[in-house]
PDB file of C-alpha atoms and ligand atoms in Angstrom:
ATOM      1  CA  MET A1123      15.359 -10.284  31.859  1.00  0.00           C
ATOM      2  CA  THR A1124      17.131  -8.017  29.310  1.00  0.00           C
ATOM      3  CA  LEU A1125      15.332  -5.982  26.673  1.00  0.00           C
ATOM      4  CA  GLN A1126      16.458  -8.340  23.921  1.00  0.00           C
ATOM      5  CA  ALA A1127      15.111 -11.398  25.769  1.00  0.00           C
ATOM      6  CA  ALA A1128      11.873  -9.540  26.440  1.00  0.00           C
ATOM      7  CA  ARG A1129      11.469  -8.661  22.723  1.00  0.00           C
ATOM      8  CA  LYS A1130      11.752 -12.370  21.915  1.00  0.00           C
ATOM      9  CA  SER A1131       8.854 -13.193  24.011  1.00  0.00           C
ATOM     10  CA  PRO A1132       6.448 -15.257  22.015  1.00  0.00           C
ATOM     11  CA  ALA A1133       3.424 -13.521  23.415  1.00  0.00           C
ATOM     12  CA  GLY A1134       5.091 -10.294  21.809  1.00  0.00           C
ATOM     13  CA  SER A1135       3.056  -8.081  24.196  1.00  0.00           C
ATOM     14  CA  THR A1136       4.952  -8.539  27.428  1.00  0.00           C
ATOM     15  CA  VAL A1137       7.852  -6.396  26.772  1.00  0.00           C
ATOM     16  CA  ASP A1138       8.589  -4.202  29.709  1.00  0.00           C
ATOM     17  CA  SER A1139      11.310  -1.790  28.589  1.00  0.00           C
ATOM     18  CA  ALA A1140      11.433   0.027  31.737  1.00  0.00           C
ATOM     19  CA  LYS A1141      12.111  -2.943  33.870  1.00  0.00           C
ATOM     20  CA  ALA A1142      14.688  -4.289  31.269  1.00  0.00           C
ATOM     21  CA  LEU A1143      16.532  -0.846  31.395  1.00  0.00           C
ATOM     22  CA  TYR A1144      17.281  -1.121  35.176  1.00  0.00           C
ATOM     23  CA  GLY A1145      17.367  -4.919  35.268  1.00  0.00           C
ATOM     24  CA  GLY A1146      13.881  -5.266  36.859  1.00  0.00           C
ATOM     25  CA  LYS A1147      15.319  -5.196  40.337  1.00  0.00           C
ATOM     26  CA  SER A1148      12.925  -2.622  41.720  1.00  0.00           C
ATOM     27  CA  SER A1149      10.293  -0.195  40.714  1.00  0.00           C
ATOM     28  CA  ARG A1150      12.370   3.102  40.960  1.00  0.00           C
ATOM     29  CA  ARG A1151      12.521   5.645  38.376  1.00  0.00           C
ATOM     30  CA  ILE A1152      14.870   5.318  35.425  1.00  0.00           C
ATOM     31  CA  THR A1153      17.864   7.500  35.484  1.00  0.00           C
ATOM     32  CA  VAL A1154      20.222   8.881  32.856  1.00  0.00           C
ATOM     33  CA  HIS A1155      22.712   6.095  34.226  1.00  0.00           C
ATOM     34  CA  ASP A1156      20.410   3.412  33.135  1.00  0.00           C
ATOM     35  CA  ILE A1157      20.129   5.187  29.606  1.00  0.00           C
ATOM     36  CA  ALA A1158      23.864   5.135  29.511  1.00  0.00           C
ATOM     37  CA  ALA A1159      24.289   1.517  30.445  1.00  0.00           C
ATOM     38  CA  ALA A1160      21.776   0.533  27.853  1.00  0.00           C
ATOM     39  CA  LYS A1161      23.951   1.982  25.092  1.00  0.00           C
ATOM     40  CA  GLU A1162      26.932   0.029  26.494  1.00  0.00           C
ATOM     41  CA  ARG A1163      24.938  -3.239  26.390  1.00  0.00           C
ATOM     42  CA  GLY A1164      23.699  -2.291  23.043  1.00  0.00           C
ATOM     43  CA  GLU A1165      19.954  -2.354  23.952  1.00  0.00           C
ATOM     44  CA  LYS A1166      17.280  -0.355  22.148  1.00  0.00           C
ATOM     45  CA  TRP A1167      14.543   1.445  24.017  1.00  0.00           C
ATOM     46  CA  PRO A1168      11.343   3.353  23.228  1.00  0.00           C
ATOM     47  CA  MET A1169      10.404   6.874  24.035  1.00  0.00           C
ATOM     48  CA  LEU A1170       6.880   8.361  23.842  1.00  0.00           C
ATOM     49  CA  THR A1171       5.507  11.921  24.252  1.00  0.00           C
ATOM     50  CA  ALA A1172       2.687  12.624  26.877  1.00  0.00           C
ATOM     51  CA  TYR A1173       1.083  15.680  27.950  1.00  0.00           C
ATOM     52  CA  ASP A1174      -1.242  14.531  30.767  1.00  0.00           C
ATOM     53  CA  ALA A1175      -1.336  12.437  33.809  1.00  0.00           C
ATOM     54  CA  MET A1176      -3.688   9.768  32.668  1.00  0.00           C
ATOM     55  CA  THR A1177      -2.133   9.072  29.331  1.00  0.00           C
ATOM     56  CA  ALA A1178       1.276   9.095  31.126  1.00  0.00           C
ATOM     57  CA  SER A1179       0.127   6.501  33.644  1.00  0.00           C
ATOM     58  CA  VAL A1180      -0.956   4.147  30.952  1.00  0.00           C
ATOM     59  CA  PHE A1181       2.359   4.422  29.156  1.00  0.00           C
ATOM     60  CA  ASP A1182       4.276   4.023  32.591  1.00  0.00           C
ATOM     61  CA  GLU A1183       2.229   0.766  33.252  1.00  0.00           C
ATOM     62  CA  ALA A1184       2.985  -0.476  29.752  1.00  0.00           C
ATOM     63  CA  GLY A1185       6.899  -0.102  30.601  1.00  0.00           C
ATOM     64  CA  ILE A1186       7.793   3.025  28.425  1.00  0.00           C
ATOM     65  CA  PRO A1187      11.026   3.989  30.123  1.00  0.00           C
ATOM     66  CA  VAL A1188      11.465   7.616  28.918  1.00  0.00           C
ATOM     67  CA  MET A1189       8.537  10.126  28.657  1.00  0.00           C
ATOM     68  CA  LEU A1190       8.890  13.232  26.819  1.00  0.00           C
ATOM     69  CA  VAL A1191       6.598  16.243  27.617  1.00  0.00           C
ATOM     70  CA  GLY A1192       7.432  17.576  24.015  1.00  0.00           C
ATOM     71  CA  ASP A1193       6.648  21.020  22.865  1.00  0.00           C
ATOM     72  CA  SER A1194       4.690  19.116  20.214  1.00  0.00           C
ATOM     73  CA  MET A1195       1.932  19.705  22.865  1.00  0.00           C
ATOM     74  CA  GLY A1196       1.290  22.822  20.867  1.00  0.00           C
ATOM     75  CA  ASN A1197      -0.053  21.021  17.833  1.00  0.00           C
ATOM     76  CA  CYS A1198      -1.044  17.833  19.635  1.00  0.00           C
ATOM     77  CA  HIS A1199      -2.665  18.869  22.890  1.00  0.00           C
ATOM     78  CA  LEU A1200      -3.203  22.733  22.904  1.00  0.00           C
ATOM     79  CA  GLY A1201      -4.649  23.295  19.369  1.00  0.00           C
ATOM     80  CA  TYR A1202      -1.807  25.655  18.080  1.00  0.00           C
ATOM     81  CA  ASP A1203      -0.622  25.302  14.554  1.00  0.00           C
ATOM     82  CA  THR A1204       3.153  24.813  15.562  1.00  0.00           C
ATOM     83  CA  THR A1205       5.453  24.291  18.572  1.00  0.00           C
ATOM     84  CA  VAL A1206       6.374  28.120  18.575  1.00  0.00           C
ATOM     85  CA  PRO A1207       3.580  29.470  20.840  1.00  0.00           C
ATOM     86  CA  VAL A1208       4.070  26.983  23.770  1.00  0.00           C
ATOM     87  CA  THR A1209       5.077  28.911  26.880  1.00  0.00           C
ATOM     88  CA  LEU A1210       7.043  27.836  29.827  1.00  0.00           C
ATOM     89  CA  ASP A1211       3.981  28.022  32.101  1.00  0.00           C
ATOM     90  CA  GLU A1212       2.202  25.727  29.851  1.00  0.00           C
ATOM     91  CA  MET A1213       5.297  23.297  29.734  1.00  0.00           C
ATOM     92  CA  ALA A1214       5.429  23.525  33.620  1.00  0.00           C
ATOM     93  CA  MET A1215       1.842  22.699  34.192  1.00  0.00           C
ATOM     94  CA  LEU A1216       1.732  19.777  31.709  1.00  0.00           C
ATOM     95  CA  SER A1217       5.189  18.324  32.746  1.00  0.00           C
ATOM     96  CA  ALA A1218       3.877  18.296  36.525  1.00  0.00           C
ATOM     97  CA  ALA A1219       0.814  16.302  35.567  1.00  0.00           C
ATOM     98  CA  VAL A1220       3.146  13.733  33.539  1.00  0.00           C
ATOM     99  CA  VAL A1221       5.369  13.496  36.531  1.00  0.00           C
ATOM    100  CA  ARG A1222       2.308  12.907  38.976  1.00  0.00           C
ATOM    101  CA  GLY A1223       1.080  10.134  36.465  1.00  0.00           C
ATOM    102  CA  THR A1224       4.254   8.226  36.299  1.00  0.00           C
ATOM    103  CA  LYS A1225       6.213   6.056  38.864  1.00  0.00           C
ATOM    104  CA  ARG A1226       9.044   4.695  36.856  1.00  0.00           C
ATOM    105  CA  ALA A1227       9.737   6.560  33.590  1.00  0.00           C
ATOM    106  CA  LEU A1228      12.273   9.333  33.243  1.00  0.00           C
ATOM    107  CA  VAL A1229      10.325  12.303  32.551  1.00  0.00           C
ATOM    108  CA  VAL A1230      12.026  14.813  30.224  1.00  0.00           C
ATOM    109  CA  ALA A1231      10.597  18.283  29.555  1.00  0.00           C
ATOM    110  CA  ASP A1232      11.159  20.486  26.448  1.00  0.00           C
ATOM    111  CA  LEU A1233      12.461  23.961  26.878  1.00  0.00           C
ATOM    112  CA  PRO A1234       9.729  25.983  24.725  1.00  0.00           C
ATOM    113  CA  PHE A1235      10.925  28.275  22.091  1.00  0.00           C
ATOM    114  CA  GLY A1236      11.902  31.540  23.626  1.00  0.00           C
ATOM    115  CA  SER A1237      12.852  30.095  26.964  1.00  0.00           C
ATOM    116  CA  TYR A1238      16.683  29.634  26.122  1.00  0.00           C
ATOM    117  CA  GLN A1239      17.687  31.250  22.930  1.00  0.00           C
ATOM    118  CA  GLU A1240      18.835  34.471  24.760  1.00  0.00           C
ATOM    119  CA  GLY A1241      21.703  32.589  26.384  1.00  0.00           C
ATOM    120  CA  PRO A1242      22.856  30.218  29.046  1.00  0.00           C
ATOM    121  CA  ALA A1243      21.457  32.154  32.125  1.00  0.00           C
ATOM    122  CA  GLN A1244      17.937  32.320  30.651  1.00  0.00           C
ATOM    123  CA  ALA A1245      18.208  28.570  29.797  1.00  0.00           C
ATOM    124  CA  LEU A1246      19.125  27.753  33.398  1.00  0.00           C
ATOM    125  CA  ARG A1247      16.354  29.846  34.713  1.00  0.00           C
ATOM    126  CA  SER A1248      13.879  28.114  32.531  1.00  0.00           C
ATOM    127  CA  ALA A1249      15.271  24.625  33.241  1.00  0.00           C
ATOM    128  CA  THR A1250      15.541  25.360  36.998  1.00  0.00           C
ATOM    129  CA  ARG A1251      11.900  26.101  37.063  1.00  0.00           C
ATOM    130  CA  LEU A1252      10.934  22.787  35.219  1.00  0.00           C
ATOM    131  CA  VAL A1253      12.962  20.700  37.448  1.00  0.00           C
ATOM    132  CA  LYS A1254      11.929  22.328  40.807  1.00  0.00           C
ATOM    133  CA  ASP A1255       8.412  23.145  40.157  1.00  0.00           C
ATOM    134  CA  ALA A1256       7.395  20.222  37.821  1.00  0.00           C
ATOM    135  CA  GLY A1257       9.896  17.619  39.142  1.00  0.00           C
ATOM    136  CA  VAL A1258      11.043  16.491  35.759  1.00  0.00           C
ATOM    137  CA  GLY A1259      14.239  14.373  35.620  1.00  0.00           C
ATOM    138  CA  ALA A1260      15.820  15.950  32.545  1.00  0.00           C
ATOM    139  CA  ILE A1261      15.473  18.843  30.095  1.00  0.00           C
ATOM    140  CA  LYS A1262      15.478  18.741  26.189  1.00  0.00           C
ATOM    141  CA  LEU A1263      16.481  21.791  24.109  1.00  0.00           C
ATOM    142  CA  GLU A1264      16.957  22.166  20.326  1.00  0.00           C
ATOM    143  CA  GLY A1265      20.141  22.915  18.534  1.00  0.00           C
ATOM    144  CA  GLY A1266      23.684  21.608  18.223  1.00  0.00           C
ATOM    145  CA  GLU A1267      26.613  24.046  17.983  1.00  0.00           C
ATOM    146  CA  ARG A1268      24.240  27.068  18.327  1.00  0.00           C
ATOM    147  CA  SER A1269      23.079  25.621  21.755  1.00  0.00           C
ATOM    148  CA  HIS A1270      26.214  24.104  23.241  1.00  0.00           C
ATOM    149  CA  THR A1271      26.807  26.911  25.886  1.00  0.00           C
ATOM    150  CA  GLN A1272      23.285  26.496  27.069  1.00  0.00           C
ATOM    151  CA  ILE A1273      23.659  22.714  27.441  1.00  0.00           C
ATOM    152  CA  GLU A1274      27.108  23.051  29.289  1.00  0.00           C
ATOM    153  CA  LEU A1275      25.537  25.311  31.909  1.00  0.00           C
ATOM    154  CA  LEU A1276      22.570  23.107  32.559  1.00  0.00           C
ATOM    155  CA  VAL A1277      24.799  20.129  32.956  1.00  0.00           C
ATOM    156  CA  GLN A1278      27.267  21.941  35.151  1.00  0.00           C
ATOM    157  CA  ALA A1279      24.251  22.836  37.322  1.00  0.00           C
ATOM    158  CA  GLY A1280      23.310  19.260  37.689  1.00  0.00           C
ATOM    159  CA  ILE A1281      20.492  19.100  35.226  1.00  0.00           C
ATOM    160  CA  PRO A1282      20.589  16.155  32.703  1.00  0.00           C
ATOM    161  CA  VAL A1283      20.074  17.418  29.219  1.00  0.00           C
ATOM    162  CA  MET A1284      18.800  15.691  26.039  1.00  0.00           C
ATOM    163  CA  GLY A1285      19.812  17.404  22.716  1.00  0.00           C
ATOM    164  CA  HIS A1286      17.749  17.653  19.590  1.00  0.00           C
ATOM    165  CA  ILE A1287      19.350  18.079  16.133  1.00  0.00           C
ATOM    166  CA  GLY A1288      18.383  17.631  12.517  1.00  0.00           C
ATOM    167  CA  LEU A1289      14.825  19.031  11.984  1.00  0.00           C
ATOM    168  CA  THR A1290      14.230  21.303  14.870  1.00  0.00           C
ATOM    169  CA  PRO A1291      10.595  22.250  14.760  1.00  0.00           C
ATOM    170  CA  GLN A1292      11.074  25.418  16.786  1.00  0.00           C
ATOM    171  CA  SER A1293      12.837  26.785  13.507  1.00  0.00           C
ATOM    172  CA  VAL A1294       9.955  25.830  11.323  1.00  0.00           C
ATOM    173  CA  ASN A1295       9.953  29.341  10.102  1.00  0.00           C
ATOM    174  CA  THR A1296      13.499  29.113   8.638  1.00  0.00           C
ATOM    175  CA  LEU A1297      13.722  25.272   8.099  1.00  0.00           C
ATOM    176  CA  GLY A1298      10.233  24.249   7.203  1.00  0.00           C
ATOM    177  CA  TYR A1299       9.491  20.573   7.869  1.00  0.00           C
ATOM    178  CA  ARG A1300      12.161  19.113   5.556  1.00  0.00           C
ATOM    179  CA  VAL A1301      14.634  16.309   5.975  1.00  0.00           C
ATOM    180  CA  GLN A1302      18.017  17.625   7.328  1.00  0.00           C
ATOM    181  CA  GLY A1303      21.572  16.580   6.578  1.00  0.00           C
ATOM    182  CA  ARG A1304      21.216  15.801   2.873  1.00  0.00           C
ATOM    183  CA  GLY A1305      24.351  16.515   0.972  1.00  0.00           C
ATOM    184  CA  GLU A1306      28.030  16.619   2.068  1.00  0.00           C
ATOM    185  CA  GLU A1307      28.018  20.192   3.634  1.00  0.00           C
ATOM    186  CA  ALA A1308      24.695  19.599   5.456  1.00  0.00           C
ATOM    187  CA  ALA A1309      25.835  16.100   6.728  1.00  0.00           C
ATOM    188  CA  GLN A1310      29.107  17.540   8.000  1.00  0.00           C
ATOM    189  CA  GLN A1311      27.205  20.150   9.890  1.00  0.00           C
ATOM    190  CA  LEU A1312      24.904  17.545  11.463  1.00  0.00           C
ATOM    191  CA  LEU A1313      28.083  15.559  12.525  1.00  0.00           C
ATOM    192  CA  ARG A1314      29.413  18.832  14.106  1.00  0.00           C
ATOM    193  CA  ASP A1315      26.098  19.426  15.989  1.00  0.00           C
ATOM    194  CA  ALA A1316      26.015  15.739  17.272  1.00  0.00           C
ATOM    195  CA  LYS A1317      29.675  16.120  18.561  1.00  0.00           C
ATOM    196  CA  ALA A1318      28.964  19.748  20.022  1.00  0.00           C
ATOM    197  CA  VAL A1319      25.993  18.275  21.941  1.00  0.00           C
ATOM    198  CA  GLN A1320      27.930  15.406  23.435  1.00  0.00           C
ATOM    199  CA  ASP A1321      30.950  17.404  24.125  1.00  0.00           C
ATOM    200  CA  ALA A1322      28.680  19.926  26.089  1.00  0.00           C
ATOM    201  CA  GLY A1323      27.720  17.055  28.303  1.00  0.00           C
ATOM    202  CA  ALA A1324      24.200  15.858  27.025  1.00  0.00           C
ATOM    203  CA  PHE A1325      23.219  12.422  27.986  1.00  0.00           C
ATOM    204  CA  ALA A1326      21.306  11.602  24.795  1.00  0.00           C
ATOM    205  CA  VAL A1327      20.479  13.214  21.446  1.00  0.00           C
ATOM    206  CA  VAL A1328      17.401  13.234  19.434  1.00  0.00           C
ATOM    207  CA  LEU A1329      17.910  12.979  15.724  1.00  0.00           C
ATOM    208  CA  GLU A1330      14.887  14.130  13.770  1.00  0.00           C
ATOM    209  CA  LEU A1331      14.302  13.737   9.996  1.00  0.00           C
ATOM    210  CA  VAL A1332      17.814  12.685   9.163  1.00  0.00           C
ATOM    211  CA  PRO A1333      18.825  10.323   6.310  1.00  0.00           C
ATOM    212  CA  ALA A1334      19.176   6.764   7.818  1.00  0.00           C
ATOM    213  CA  GLU A1335      22.821   6.239   6.835  1.00  0.00           C
ATOM    214  CA  LEU A1336      23.744   9.551   8.510  1.00  0.00           C
ATOM    215  CA  ALA A1337      21.926   8.786  11.606  1.00  0.00           C
ATOM    216  CA  ALA A1338      23.586   5.391  11.735  1.00  0.00           C
ATOM    217  CA  GLU A1339      27.188   7.023  11.447  1.00  0.00           C
ATOM    218  CA  VAL A1340      26.082   9.572  14.146  1.00  0.00           C
ATOM    219  CA  THR A1341      25.184   6.568  16.370  1.00  0.00           C
ATOM    220  CA  ARG A1342      28.382   4.792  15.779  1.00  0.00           C
ATOM    221  CA  ILE A1343      30.512   7.943  16.533  1.00  0.00           C
ATOM    222  CA  LEU A1344      28.741   8.962  19.693  1.00  0.00           C
ATOM    223  CA  HIS A1345      29.044   7.414  23.188  1.00  0.00           C
ATOM    224  CA  ILE A1346      25.676   8.948  24.150  1.00  0.00           C
ATOM    225  CA  PRO A1347      22.396   7.204  22.932  1.00  0.00           C
ATOM    226  CA  THR A1348      20.640   8.762  19.721  1.00  0.00           C
ATOM    227  CA  ILE A1349      16.933   8.756  19.735  1.00  0.00           C
ATOM    228  CA  GLY A1350      15.551   8.531  16.218  1.00  0.00           C
ATOM    229  CA  ILE A1351      12.358  10.038  14.833  1.00  0.00           C
ATOM    230  CA  GLY A1352      12.301   9.703  10.990  1.00  0.00           C
ATOM    231  CA  ALA A1353      15.813   8.770  11.172  1.00  0.00           C
ATOM    232  CA  GLY A1354      15.889   4.940  10.298  1.00  0.00           C
ATOM    233  CA  ALA A1355      16.353   1.804  12.319  1.00  0.00           C
ATOM    234  CA  GLU A1356      19.896   2.004  13.417  1.00  0.00           C
ATOM    235  CA  THR A1357      19.432   4.762  16.278  1.00  0.00           C
ATOM    236  CA  ASP A1358      19.723   3.529  19.860  1.00  0.00           C
ATOM    237  CA  ALA A1359      16.263   4.430  20.744  1.00  0.00           C
ATOM    238  CA  GLN A1360      13.071   5.476  18.849  1.00  0.00           C
ATOM    239  CA  VAL A1361      10.548   8.193  19.680  1.00  0.00           C
ATOM    240  CA  LEU A1362       7.053   8.913  18.516  1.00  0.00           C
ATOM    241  CA  VAL A1363       4.608  11.528  19.095  1.00  0.00           C
ATOM    242  CA  TYR A1364       2.025   9.591  20.897  1.00  0.00           C
ATOM    243  CA  THR A1365      -1.240  11.188  19.321  1.00  0.00           C
ATOM    244  CA  ASP A1366       0.195   9.993  15.798  1.00  0.00           C
ATOM    245  CA  MET A1367       1.190   6.474  17.319  1.00  0.00           C
ATOM    246  CA  VAL A1368      -2.462   5.911  18.719  1.00  0.00           C
ATOM    247  CA  GLY A1369      -4.180   7.564  15.703  1.00  0.00           C
ATOM    248  CA  LEU A1370      -5.603  10.581  17.579  1.00  0.00           C
ATOM    249  CA  THR A1371      -3.993  13.052  15.233  1.00  0.00           C
ATOM    250  CA  GLY A1372      -6.535  14.408  12.721  1.00  0.00           C
ATOM    251  CA  GLY A1373      -5.401  15.018   8.932  1.00  0.00           C
ATOM    252  CA  ARG A1374      -2.144  13.879   7.444  1.00  0.00           C
ATOM    253  CA  VAL A1375       0.566  12.296   9.626  1.00  0.00           C
ATOM    254  CA  PRO A1376       4.239  12.244   8.938  1.00  0.00           C
ATOM    255  CA  ARG A1377       5.593   9.197   6.741  1.00  0.00           C
ATOM    256  CA  PHE A1378       7.889   8.232   9.623  1.00  0.00           C
ATOM    257  CA  THR A1379       5.302   7.630  12.154  1.00  0.00           C
ATOM    258  CA  LYS A1380       3.477   4.198  12.673  1.00  0.00           C
ATOM    259  CA  GLN A1381      -0.216   4.153  13.736  1.00  0.00           C
ATOM    260  CA  TYR A1382      -0.630   1.393  16.383  1.00  0.00           C
ATOM    261  CA  ALA A1383      -4.302   2.183  17.123  1.00  0.00           C
ATOM    262  CA  ASP A1384      -7.201   4.124  15.884  1.00  0.00           C
ATOM    263  CA  LEU A1385      -8.321   6.048  18.908  1.00  0.00           C
ATOM    264  CA  ARG A1386      -9.845   9.032  16.851  1.00  0.00           C
ATOM    265  CA  ARG A1387     -12.276   6.485  15.522  1.00  0.00           C
ATOM    266  CA  THR A1388     -12.785   4.705  18.841  1.00  0.00           C
ATOM    267  CA  LEU A1389     -13.414   7.947  20.673  1.00  0.00           C
ATOM    268  CA  GLY A1390     -15.829   9.331  17.918  1.00  0.00           C
ATOM    269  CA  ASP A1391     -17.694   5.941  17.834  1.00  0.00           C
ATOM    270  CA  ALA A1392     -18.052   6.151  21.790  1.00  0.00           C
ATOM    271  CA  ALA A1393     -19.297   9.698  21.560  1.00  0.00           C
ATOM    272  CA  LYS A1394     -21.949   8.844  18.891  1.00  0.00           C
ATOM    273  CA  ALA A1395     -23.203   5.841  20.793  1.00  0.00           C
ATOM    274  CA  PHE A1396     -23.627   8.021  23.964  1.00  0.00           C
ATOM    275  CA  ALA A1397     -25.481  10.610  21.959  1.00  0.00           C
ATOM    276  CA  ASP A1398     -27.792   8.191  20.349  1.00  0.00           C
ATOM    277  CA  GLU A1399     -28.639   6.577  23.600  1.00  0.00           C
ATOM    278  CA  VAL A1400     -29.291   9.983  25.274  1.00  0.00           C
ATOM    279  CA  ILE A1401     -31.463  10.946  22.311  1.00  0.00           C
ATOM    280  CA  GLY A1402     -33.360   7.635  22.282  1.00  0.00           C
ATOM    281  CA  GLY A1403     -33.836   7.544  26.045  1.00  0.00           C
ATOM    282  CA  THR A1404     -31.836   4.399  26.584  1.00  0.00           C
ATOM    283  CA  PHE A1405     -29.265   5.846  28.704  1.00  0.00           C
ATOM    284  CA  PRO A1406     -29.275   5.997  31.664  1.00  0.00           C
ATOM    285  CA  GLN A1407     -30.907   2.751  32.793  1.00  0.00           C
ATOM    286  CA  GLU A1408     -31.669   1.297  36.051  1.00  0.00           C
ATOM    287  CA  GLU A1409     -28.093   0.143  36.879  1.00  0.00           C
ATOM    288  CA  HIS A1410     -26.974   3.766  36.510  1.00  0.00           C
ATOM    289  CA  THR A1411     -29.624   5.175  38.725  1.00  0.00           C
ATOM    290  CA  PHE A1412     -29.695   5.980  42.445  1.00  0.00           C
ATOM    291  CA  HIS A1413     -33.080   5.967  44.521  1.00  0.00           C
TER     292      HIS A1413
HETATM  293  O1  KIV B2816       8.247  17.761  20.920  1.00  0.00           O
HETATM  294  C1  KIV B2816       8.225  16.589  20.668  1.00  0.00           C
HETATM  295  O2  KIV B2816       7.471  15.908  20.709  1.00  0.00           O
HETATM  296  C2  KIV B2816       9.714  16.225  20.074  1.00  0.00           C
HETATM  297  C3  KIV B2816       9.804  14.924  19.605  1.00  0.00           C
HETATM  298  C4  KIV B2816       9.472  14.870  18.067  1.00  0.00           C
HETATM  299  C5  KIV B2816      11.106  14.452  19.530  1.00  0.00           C
HETATM  300  O3  KIV B2816      10.446  17.015  20.246  1.00  0.00           O
END
């Protein structure tokens, strides 16, 4: 079953994007070759972030074909204000958990801020750690033209690389959280960044907070897949930060995100019900008790 066919399923809930990406012939892990083939077939696919084994296993069973251990773990899992403080040790530990929790997804780990900006040699050392110790199948790093030598060396060393251009959250202190690529000059820079990432050998590129028309143009020009977040509907794939997607994130969530569940309320209600029963003496009952 192709992804298109699966999406037309009347049940609407039986889409198995992972199976669709490799033709459903086995339960092996998705590879970058499956991703390339999907672009040739014109098939769209979803990517979600994950930061722990249990959540990753749920998404893997749901058929999410690519899982990103994003440095968004900083804000969404580790309690930091931004992605900037995330360390390579933290990334390695949580990436290994996501790999252990998945059987089919291609697991991509972010290179955290400070682990590749010094140059290609530092990038290769950091990426090698995530591939060897955590077992991830690919690495993501931020930056277009400015990161092309890092991407080139990783690819030469046999490490698949996903690029990330547009809004790059590790540069929040210079860029802020603003739509990128607006205006002729900024649009030309984004196109140069996209080409630089592709020419350096990346297998895919994230476009974050980019006007939809520009993201559509990049998607037409590139032969590698584009993965949009706040970049309109024309990219080859879409990614969401999972805590936004399931309604766990507290406070304001970005406009481009869609909340498919309200886990914050569900967890809060469960915690309150447990507390009430303990205080009222109605938990545990006989069926929870050993003699
Ligand atoms: O860290 C992350 O979650 C990301 C996505 C927003 C693409 O980079």
